[in-house]
PDB file of C-alpha atoms in Angstrom:
ATOM      1  CA  MET L   1     -56.060  33.595   2.595  1.00  0.00           C
ATOM      2  CA  THR L   2     -56.489  33.466  -0.965  1.00  0.00           C
ATOM      3  CA  VAL L   3     -59.498  34.534  -2.974  1.00  0.00           C
ATOM      4  CA  ARG L   4     -61.359  32.273  -5.514  1.00  0.00           C
ATOM      5  CA  ARG L   5     -63.229  34.120  -7.651  1.00  0.00           C
ATOM      6  CA  LEU L   6     -65.812  36.980  -7.745  1.00  0.00           C
ATOM      7  CA  ASN L   7     -69.013  36.016  -6.233  1.00  0.00           C
ATOM      8  CA  HIS L   8     -71.473  38.642  -7.117  1.00  0.00           C
ATOM      9  CA  ALA L   9     -71.643  42.555  -8.083  1.00  0.00           C
ATOM     10  CA  VAL L  10     -73.979  45.229  -6.908  1.00  0.00           C
ATOM     11  CA  LEU L  11     -74.991  48.349  -8.788  1.00  0.00           C
ATOM     12  CA  TYR L  12     -76.854  51.624  -8.086  1.00  0.00           C
ATOM     13  CA  VAL L  13     -79.190  52.259 -10.937  1.00  0.00           C
ATOM     14  CA  ARG L  14     -81.730  55.146 -11.432  1.00  0.00           C
ATOM     15  CA  ASP L  15     -84.387  52.851 -12.205  1.00  0.00           C
ATOM     16  CA  VAL L  16     -84.430  49.365 -10.798  1.00  0.00           C
ATOM     17  CA  ALA L  17     -87.498  47.865 -12.703  1.00  0.00           C
ATOM     18  CA  ARG L  18     -85.786  49.361 -16.065  1.00  0.00           C
ATOM     19  CA  SER L  19     -82.551  47.647 -15.172  1.00  0.00           C
ATOM     20  CA  VAL L  20     -84.077  44.228 -14.286  1.00  0.00           C
ATOM     21  CA  ALA L  21     -85.743  44.148 -17.479  1.00  0.00           C
ATOM     22  CA  PHE L  22     -82.641  44.846 -19.323  1.00  0.00           C
ATOM     23  CA  TYR L  23     -80.564  42.381 -17.332  1.00  0.00           C
ATOM     24  CA  THR L  24     -83.338  39.665 -17.626  1.00  0.00           C
ATOM     25  CA  GLU L  25     -83.913  40.366 -21.285  1.00  0.00           C
ATOM     26  CA  ALA L  26     -80.339  41.012 -22.618  1.00  0.00           C
ATOM     27  CA  LEU L  27     -78.525  38.625 -20.660  1.00  0.00           C
ATOM     28  CA  GLY L  28     -81.142  36.013 -19.334  1.00  0.00           C
ATOM     29  CA  LEU L  29     -80.570  36.644 -15.644  1.00  0.00           C
ATOM     30  CA  VAL L  30     -83.644  35.714 -13.294  1.00  0.00           C
ATOM     31  CA  VAL L  31     -85.052  37.615 -10.419  1.00  0.00           C
ATOM     32  CA  SER L  32     -83.825  35.614  -7.252  1.00  0.00           C
ATOM     33  CA  TRP L  33     -85.696  38.151  -4.548  1.00  0.00           C
ATOM     34  CA  GLU L  34     -86.152  41.758  -4.106  1.00  0.00           C
ATOM     35  CA  ILE L  35     -86.583  44.504  -1.424  1.00  0.00           C
ATOM     36  CA  PRO L  36     -89.718  46.442  -2.711  1.00  0.00           C
ATOM     37  CA  GLY L  37     -89.106  49.765  -3.916  1.00  0.00           C
ATOM     38  CA  ARG L  38     -85.188  49.220  -2.968  1.00  0.00           C
ATOM     39  CA  ALA L  39     -83.377  46.425  -4.627  1.00  0.00           C
ATOM     40  CA  THR L  40     -83.418  43.563  -6.908  1.00  0.00           C
ATOM     41  CA  PHE L  41     -81.242  40.566  -6.800  1.00  0.00           C
ATOM     42  CA  LEU L  42     -80.711  38.717  -9.960  1.00  0.00           C
ATOM     43  CA  SER L  43     -79.025  35.020 -10.840  1.00  0.00           C
ATOM     44  CA  ALA L  44     -77.479  33.401 -13.986  1.00  0.00           C
ATOM     45  CA  PRO L  45     -79.913  30.450 -14.564  1.00  0.00           C
ATOM     46  CA  GLY L  46     -78.338  27.255 -12.608  1.00  0.00           C
ATOM     47  CA  SER L  47     -76.084  29.647 -10.483  1.00  0.00           C
ATOM     48  CA  LEU L  48     -75.197  28.491  -7.014  1.00  0.00           C
ATOM     49  CA  ASN L  49     -75.178  31.959  -5.759  1.00  0.00           C
ATOM     50  CA  ASP L  50     -77.962  33.629  -3.570  1.00  0.00           C
ATOM     51  CA  HIS L  51     -77.695  36.288  -6.232  1.00  0.00           C
ATOM     52  CA  ASP L  52     -74.899  37.199  -8.900  1.00  0.00           C
ATOM     53  CA  LEU L  53     -76.064  40.725  -9.590  1.00  0.00           C
ATOM     54  CA  GLY L  54     -77.856  43.414  -7.023  1.00  0.00           C
ATOM     55  CA  LEU L  55     -79.460  46.428  -8.374  1.00  0.00           C
ATOM     56  CA  PHE L  56     -79.980  49.024  -6.033  1.00  0.00           C
ATOM     57  CA  ALA L  57     -82.300  52.193  -6.326  1.00  0.00           C
ATOM     58  CA  ALA L  58     -80.356  55.636  -6.653  1.00  0.00           C
ATOM     59  CA  ASP L  59     -81.852  58.663  -7.352  1.00  0.00           C
ATOM     60  CA  PRO L  60     -83.497  59.202 -10.554  1.00  0.00           C
ATOM     61  CA  ASP L  61     -81.150  62.381 -11.138  1.00  0.00           C
ATOM     62  CA  ALA L  62     -78.016  60.745  -9.939  1.00  0.00           C
ATOM     63  CA  PRO L  63     -74.874  61.270 -12.192  1.00  0.00           C
ATOM     64  CA  GLY L  64     -73.882  58.102 -14.319  1.00  0.00           C
ATOM     65  CA  PRO L  65     -70.671  56.426 -14.681  1.00  0.00           C
ATOM     66  CA  ASP L  66     -67.952  58.727 -16.635  1.00  0.00           C
ATOM     67  CA  GLY L  67     -65.276  56.706 -18.373  1.00  0.00           C
ATOM     68  CA  GLY L  68     -61.614  57.460 -17.260  1.00  0.00           C
ATOM     69  CA  ARG L  69     -62.376  58.245 -13.626  1.00  0.00           C
ATOM     70  CA  ILE L  70     -61.285  56.068 -10.852  1.00  0.00           C
ATOM     71  CA  GLY L  71     -63.748  53.308  -9.991  1.00  0.00           C
ATOM     72  CA  LEU L  72     -65.439  50.447 -11.374  1.00  0.00           C
ATOM     73  CA  TYR L  73     -64.698  50.059 -15.480  1.00  0.00           C
ATOM     74  CA  HIS L  74     -66.935  47.034 -16.033  1.00  0.00           C
ATOM     75  CA  LEU L  75     -67.983  43.646 -15.046  1.00  0.00           C
ATOM     76  CA  ALA L  76     -67.530  40.350 -17.124  1.00  0.00           C
ATOM     77  CA  TRP L  77     -70.339  37.786 -17.669  1.00  0.00           C
ATOM     78  CA  GLU L  78     -69.047  34.574 -18.907  1.00  0.00           C
ATOM     79  CA  VAL L  79     -71.070  32.461 -21.134  1.00  0.00           C
ATOM     80  CA  GLY L  80     -70.530  28.495 -21.687  1.00  0.00           C
ATOM     81  CA  THR L  81     -70.811  28.402 -25.491  1.00  0.00           C
ATOM     82  CA  LEU L  82     -69.738  30.573 -28.591  1.00  0.00           C
ATOM     83  CA  GLY L  83     -73.412  30.060 -29.612  1.00  0.00           C
ATOM     84  CA  ASP L  84     -74.462  31.542 -26.147  1.00  0.00           C
ATOM     85  CA  LEU L  85     -72.107  34.670 -27.181  1.00  0.00           C
ATOM     86  CA  ALA L  86     -73.515  34.912 -30.581  1.00  0.00           C
ATOM     87  CA  ALA L  87     -76.918  35.114 -29.140  1.00  0.00           C
ATOM     88  CA  ALA L  88     -75.913  37.667 -26.596  1.00  0.00           C
ATOM     89  CA  GLU L  89     -74.367  39.870 -29.434  1.00  0.00           C
ATOM     90  CA  ALA L  90     -77.935  39.722 -31.251  1.00  0.00           C
ATOM     91  CA  ARG L  91     -79.730  40.651 -28.114  1.00  0.00           C
ATOM     92  CA  LEU L  92     -77.231  43.446 -26.959  1.00  0.00           C
ATOM     93  CA  SER L  93     -77.269  44.852 -30.637  1.00  0.00           C
ATOM     94  CA  ALA L  94     -80.922  44.625 -30.992  1.00  0.00           C
ATOM     95  CA  ARG L  95     -81.338  46.940 -27.886  1.00  0.00           C
ATOM     96  CA  GLY L  96     -78.690  49.321 -28.903  1.00  0.00           C
ATOM     97  CA  ALA L  97     -76.481  48.159 -25.974  1.00  0.00           C
ATOM     98  CA  LEU L  98     -73.557  46.840 -28.029  1.00  0.00           C
ATOM     99  CA  ALA L  99     -70.515  49.073 -28.105  1.00  0.00           C
ATOM    100  CA  LYS L 100     -67.713  46.778 -29.426  1.00  0.00           C
ATOM    101  CA  THR L 101     -66.213  43.514 -29.797  1.00  0.00           C
ATOM    102  CA  SER L 102     -62.894  41.834 -29.322  1.00  0.00           C
ATOM    103  CA  ASP L 103     -60.754  38.961 -29.702  1.00  0.00           C
ATOM    104  CA  HIS L 104     -58.340  38.636 -26.684  1.00  0.00           C
ATOM    105  CA  LEU L 105     -57.052  35.334 -27.870  1.00  0.00           C
ATOM    106  CA  VAL L 106     -57.691  33.695 -24.356  1.00  0.00           C
ATOM    107  CA  SER L 107     -61.678  35.027 -24.723  1.00  0.00           C
ATOM    108  CA  LYS L 108     -63.830  36.264 -27.479  1.00  0.00           C
ATOM    109  CA  SER L 109     -65.731  39.485 -25.876  1.00  0.00           C
ATOM    110  CA  LEU L 110     -68.335  41.680 -26.108  1.00  0.00           C
ATOM    111  CA  TYR L 111     -68.496  45.227 -24.501  1.00  0.00           C
ATOM    112  CA  ALA L 112     -71.869  46.849 -23.752  1.00  0.00           C
ATOM    113  CA  ALA L 113     -73.463  49.227 -21.417  1.00  0.00           C
ATOM    114  CA  ASP L 114     -76.738  49.079 -19.240  1.00  0.00           C
ATOM    115  CA  PRO L 115     -79.314  51.689 -19.304  1.00  0.00           C
ATOM    116  CA  ASP L 116     -77.552  53.678 -16.637  1.00  0.00           C
ATOM    117  CA  GLY L 117     -74.152  53.397 -18.466  1.00  0.00           C
ATOM    118  CA  ASN L 118     -72.575  50.840 -16.613  1.00  0.00           C
ATOM    119  CA  GLU L 119     -70.243  49.094 -18.720  1.00  0.00           C
ATOM    120  CA  PHE L 120     -70.106  45.467 -18.907  1.00  0.00           C
ATOM    121  CA  GLU L 121     -68.551  42.316 -20.821  1.00  0.00           C
ATOM    122  CA  VAL L 122     -69.988  39.125 -21.953  1.00  0.00           C
ATOM    123  CA  MET L 123     -67.039  36.778 -23.114  1.00  0.00           C
ATOM    124  CA  TRP L 124     -66.666  33.058 -23.790  1.00  0.00           C
ATOM    125  CA  ARG L 125     -63.334  31.523 -22.805  1.00  0.00           C
ATOM    126  CA  VAL L 126     -61.195  29.890 -25.427  1.00  0.00           C
ATOM    127  CA  PRO L 127     -60.040  26.361 -24.536  1.00  0.00           C
ATOM    128  CA  ARG L 128     -56.746  26.462 -22.348  1.00  0.00           C
ATOM    129  CA  GLU L 129     -55.083  24.658 -25.015  1.00  0.00           C
ATOM    130  CA  ASP L 130     -55.490  27.265 -27.738  1.00  0.00           C
ATOM    131  CA  TRP L 131     -54.323  30.129 -25.541  1.00  0.00           C
ATOM    132  CA  PRO L 132     -51.216  31.897 -27.057  1.00  0.00           C
ATOM    133  CA  GLY L 133     -47.867  31.945 -25.616  1.00  0.00           C
ATOM    134  CA  ALA L 134     -46.965  34.696 -22.995  1.00  0.00           C
ATOM    135  CA  ASP L 135     -44.690  36.254 -25.744  1.00  0.00           C
ATOM    136  CA  GLU L 136     -47.733  37.098 -28.059  1.00  0.00           C
ATOM    137  CA  PRO L 137     -47.910  40.870 -28.391  1.00  0.00           C
ATOM    138  CA  ASP L 138     -51.354  41.855 -29.614  1.00  0.00           C
ATOM    139  CA  ARG L 139     -53.840  40.328 -27.194  1.00  0.00           C
ATOM    140  CA  SER L 140     -56.816  42.736 -28.342  1.00  0.00           C
ATOM    141  CA  ARG L 141     -58.029  41.961 -31.948  1.00  0.00           C
ATOM    142  CA  PRO L 142     -61.291  42.618 -33.910  1.00  0.00           C
ATOM    143  CA  LEU L 143     -63.670  39.757 -33.138  1.00  0.00           C
ATOM    144  CA  ASP L 144     -64.471  37.480 -36.116  1.00  0.00           C
ATOM    145  CA  MET L 145     -67.406  35.575 -34.748  1.00  0.00           C
ATOM    146  CA  ALA L 146     -67.706  33.742 -37.906  1.00  0.00           C
ATOM    147  CA  ALA L 147     -64.293  32.470 -37.897  1.00  0.00           C
ATOM    148  CA  ALA L 148     -64.482  31.563 -34.025  1.00  0.00           C
ATOM    149  CA  LEU L 149     -67.495  29.704 -34.985  1.00  0.00           C
ATOM    150  CA  GLU L 150     -65.822  27.792 -37.632  1.00  0.00           C
ATOM    151  CA  ARG L 151     -62.971  26.860 -35.502  1.00  0.00           C
ATOM    152  CA  TRP L 152     -64.872  25.876 -32.139  1.00  0.00           C
ATOM    153  CA  GLY L 153     -68.372  25.500 -33.213  1.00  0.00           C
ATOM    154  CA  PRO L 154     -71.499  26.826 -31.427  1.00  0.00           C
ATOM    155  CA  ASP L 155     -71.854  24.349 -28.695  1.00  0.00           C
ATOM    156  CA  LEU L 156     -68.288  23.843 -27.264  1.00  0.00           C
ATOM    157  CA  VAL L 157     -68.469  24.343 -23.271  1.00  0.00           C
ATOM    158  CA  THR L 158     -65.692  26.031 -21.820  1.00  0.00           C
ATOM    159  CA  GLY L 159     -64.756  27.865 -18.829  1.00  0.00           C
ATOM    160  CA  ALA L 160     -66.493  27.787 -15.282  1.00  0.00           C
ATOM    161  CA  ALA L 161     -69.207  26.021 -17.368  1.00  0.00           C
ATOM    162  CA  ALA L 162     -67.217  23.122 -18.211  1.00  0.00           C
ATOM    163  CA  GLY L 163     -65.941  22.721 -14.621  1.00  0.00           C
ATOM    164  CA  SER L 164     -62.463  24.374 -15.104  1.00  0.00           C
ATOM    165  CA  ALA L 165     -61.027  26.772 -12.499  1.00  0.00           C
ATOM    166  CA  THR L 166     -61.994  30.521 -12.659  1.00  0.00           C
TER     167      THR L 166
END
């Protein structure tokens, strides 16, 4: 038996409606179905999954995630083009949710947090033929979005969106 890929994620949140608004507005997810008063399930447009993200109601006073403790660090959402990543950067910045950006050489990444402090990454996968060799020592550099757009353009589809293995 081998695992193929992560199918979906489920988070506890203090206010489901607030989190649904955040994920639909910031990442463009859409509501697939819900259990009124308890949970909402969201999907990426075009997803073949029943849901990609589940949001379950927790107590409004529940403690939030605390960095550096055992548990989930972040989820990573892949976009198909650099233009999509640039748009996500603008939407996350406008909401004050963007924490940092990074160039991992195999991906260009944005790091942000939802209203409950759950961290997530939005990333664009660099074309495989442009990945560095295994001997490249520095795999986390500041992201230069303008240079990336100059090199690959806003519309080059890569990663799962292009049909490559995840």
